[in-house]
Coordinates of C-alpha atoms in Angstrom, one line a residue:
X1 CA -2.3 -10.6 -21.2
X2 CA 1.0 -10.1 -19.6
X3 CA 2.6 -6.5 -19.4
X4 CA 5.9 -6.2 -20.6
X5 CA 7.8 -4.4 -17.4
X6 CA 10.8 -4.0 -19.6
X7 CA 9.1 -1.3 -21.6
X8 CA 6.5 -0.1 -19.2
X9 CA 5.7 3.4 -18.5
X10 CA 7.1 4.6 -15.0
X11 CA 4.4 6.5 -12.9
X12 CA 6.9 8.9 -11.9
X13 CA 9.1 9.9 -14.9
X14 CA 6.8 9.0 -17.2
X15 CA 9.0 7.9 -20.4
X16 CA 9.5 4.6 -21.5
X17 CA 12.7 3.0 -19.8
X18 CA 14.2 -0.1 -19.3
X19 CA 13.2 -1.8 -16.0
X20 CA 15.2 -4.4 -14.2
X21 CA 13.4 -6.9 -11.8
X22 CA 14.3 -6.9 -8.3
X23 CA 13.4 -9.4 -5.3
X24 CA 12.6 -12.2 -7.4
X25 CA 10.4 -10.1 -9.9
X26 CA 8.0 -8.8 -7.2
X27 CA 9.5 -5.3 -7.5
X28 CA 10.5 -3.2 -11.0
X29 CA 12.9 -0.2 -11.0
X30 CA 12.9 2.3 -13.7
X31 CA 16.5 2.8 -15.1
X32 CA 15.2 6.5 -16.1
X33 CA 14.6 7.6 -12.8
X34 CA 15.2 4.8 -10.1
X35 CA 11.6 4.4 -8.9
X36 CA 10.2 1.3 -7.7
X37 CA 7.3 -0.1 -8.0
X38 CA 5.5 -3.4 -7.3
X39 CA 4.7 -6.0 -10.5
X40 CA 1.1 -6.1 -10.1
X41 CA 0.7 -9.4 -12.2
X42 CA 3.4 -11.4 -10.0
X43 CA 1.4 -10.2 -6.9
X44 CA -1.8 -11.5 -8.3
X45 CA -0.6 -14.7 -9.8
X46 CA 0.9 -15.9 -6.5
X47 CA -2.1 -15.4 -4.7
X48 CA -1.1 -12.6 -2.4
X49 CA -4.0 -10.5 -2.7
X50 CA -6.3 -13.5 -3.4
X51 CA -9.4 -13.2 -1.5
X52 CA -9.7 -16.8 -0.6
X53 CA -6.6 -16.2 1.6
X54 CA -8.3 -13.9 3.6
X55 CA -11.3 -16.2 4.0
X56 CA -9.1 -19.0 5.3
X57 CA -8.1 -16.9 8.1
X58 CA -4.5 -16.1 6.3
X59 CA -4.6 -12.5 7.3
X60 CA -6.5 -12.9 10.2
X61 CA -3.8 -10.8 12.4
X62 CA -4.3 -7.8 10.1
X63 CA -7.8 -7.1 11.8
X64 CA -6.7 -7.5 15.4
X65 CA -7.1 -4.2 16.8
X66 CA -4.7 -4.0 20.0
X67 CA -1.4 -5.4 18.4
X68 CA -2.0 -3.2 15.1
X69 CA -3.0 -0.2 16.9
X70 CA 0.1 -0.7 19.1
X71 CA 2.3 -0.8 16.1
X72 CA 0.5 2.2 14.1
X73 CA 1.3 4.4 17.1
X74 CA 5.1 3.3 16.8
X75 CA 5.1 4.0 13.2
X76 CA 3.7 7.2 13.5
X77 CA 6.0 8.5 16.1
X78 CA 8.6 7.7 14.0
X79 CA 7.1 9.3 11.2
X80 CA 6.5 12.6 13.1
X81 CA 10.3 12.7 14.2
X82 CA 11.3 13.0 10.8
X83 CA 8.6 14.8 9.1
X84 CA 5.2 16.7 9.9
X85 CA 2.8 15.7 7.0
X86 CA -0.6 17.3 6.7
X87 CA -1.8 15.0 4.0
X88 CA -0.6 11.3 4.0
X89 CA -1.4 8.4 1.5
X90 CA -0.4 5.1 2.6
X91 CA 0.1 2.2 0.3
X92 CA -1.1 -0.9 1.3
X93 CA -2.9 0.0 4.6
X94 CA -4.3 -3.4 5.1
X95 CA -6.8 -3.0 8.2
X96 CA -6.4 0.9 8.0
X97 CA -4.9 1.2 11.7
X98 CA -2.3 3.4 10.8
X99 CA -4.3 5.8 8.7
X100 CA -6.5 5.6 12.1
X101 CA -3.6 6.7 14.1
X102 CA -2.6 9.4 11.5
X103 CA -6.4 10.7 11.4
X104 CA -6.3 10.7 15.4
X105 CA -3.2 13.0 15.3
X106 CA -4.6 15.2 13.0
X107 CA -3.3 14.4 9.8
X108 CA -5.4 13.9 6.5
X109 CA -4.9 10.4 5.8
X110 CA -5.8 7.9 3.2
X111 CA -5.1 4.7 1.6
X112 CA -4.8 2.4 -1.4
X113 CA -5.1 -1.4 -0.7
X114 CA -4.9 -4.2 -3.2
X115 CA -7.3 -6.4 -1.3
X116 CA -11.1 -5.5 -1.3
X117 CA -11.5 -7.4 1.8
X118 CA -8.9 -5.4 3.8
X119 CA -10.0 -2.1 2.1
X120 CA -13.5 -2.9 3.2
X121 CA -12.6 -3.6 6.7
X122 CA -10.9 -0.3 7.2
X123 CA -14.0 1.7 5.4
X124 CA -16.6 0.0 7.5
X125 CA -14.7 -1.0 10.8
X126 CA -12.4 2.1 11.2
X127 CA -14.3 4.6 8.6
X128 CA -10.8 5.5 6.9
X129 CA -10.8 6.5 3.6
X130 CA -9.4 3.7 1.9
X131 CA -9.6 3.0 -2.0
X132 CA -9.4 -0.8 -3.4
X133 CA -6.6 -1.0 -6.0
X134 CA -3.1 -0.8 -6.9
X135 CA -1.2 2.0 -5.7
X136 CA 0.7 2.4 -8.8
X137 CA -2.6 2.9 -10.9
X138 CA -4.3 5.5 -8.1
X139 CA -1.4 7.1 -6.6
X140 CA -0.6 9.3 -9.5
X141 CA -4.1 11.0 -9.4
X142 CA -3.6 12.1 -5.6
X143 CA -1.4 14.9 -3.6
X144 CA 0.2 14.2 -0.4
X145 CA 3.1 15.5 1.8
X146 CA 4.0 11.6 2.9

């Protein structure tokens, strides 16, 4: 069953508004408030979060510690130059390296990851609190400053 995103409920403003596709249908934008989100059905259908892709090494670089930790520290430095969050929620943390860097900086950090394999890696190897699922579904139940 496919969801009609033109009348789907916006997770931010709530009312049913017209939604315009963006980036070839990968994103939707609420005409009521301007919030944009991923089109879940499209992402699932095109194999982007397909566990077979992980098994075949498609996201192998997501789990390589050295380059991921380097990039995570760079992203964290940028974030801390703009805001000082105490609670951070990351959409799509992949292997969890940014969450690890944030945690080491004293930030309460968690994430929501669409891939079961990536979420499991973040939890089992880095001990980061990552929920498996879609950000649009889980995030409205959580609070964070960044």
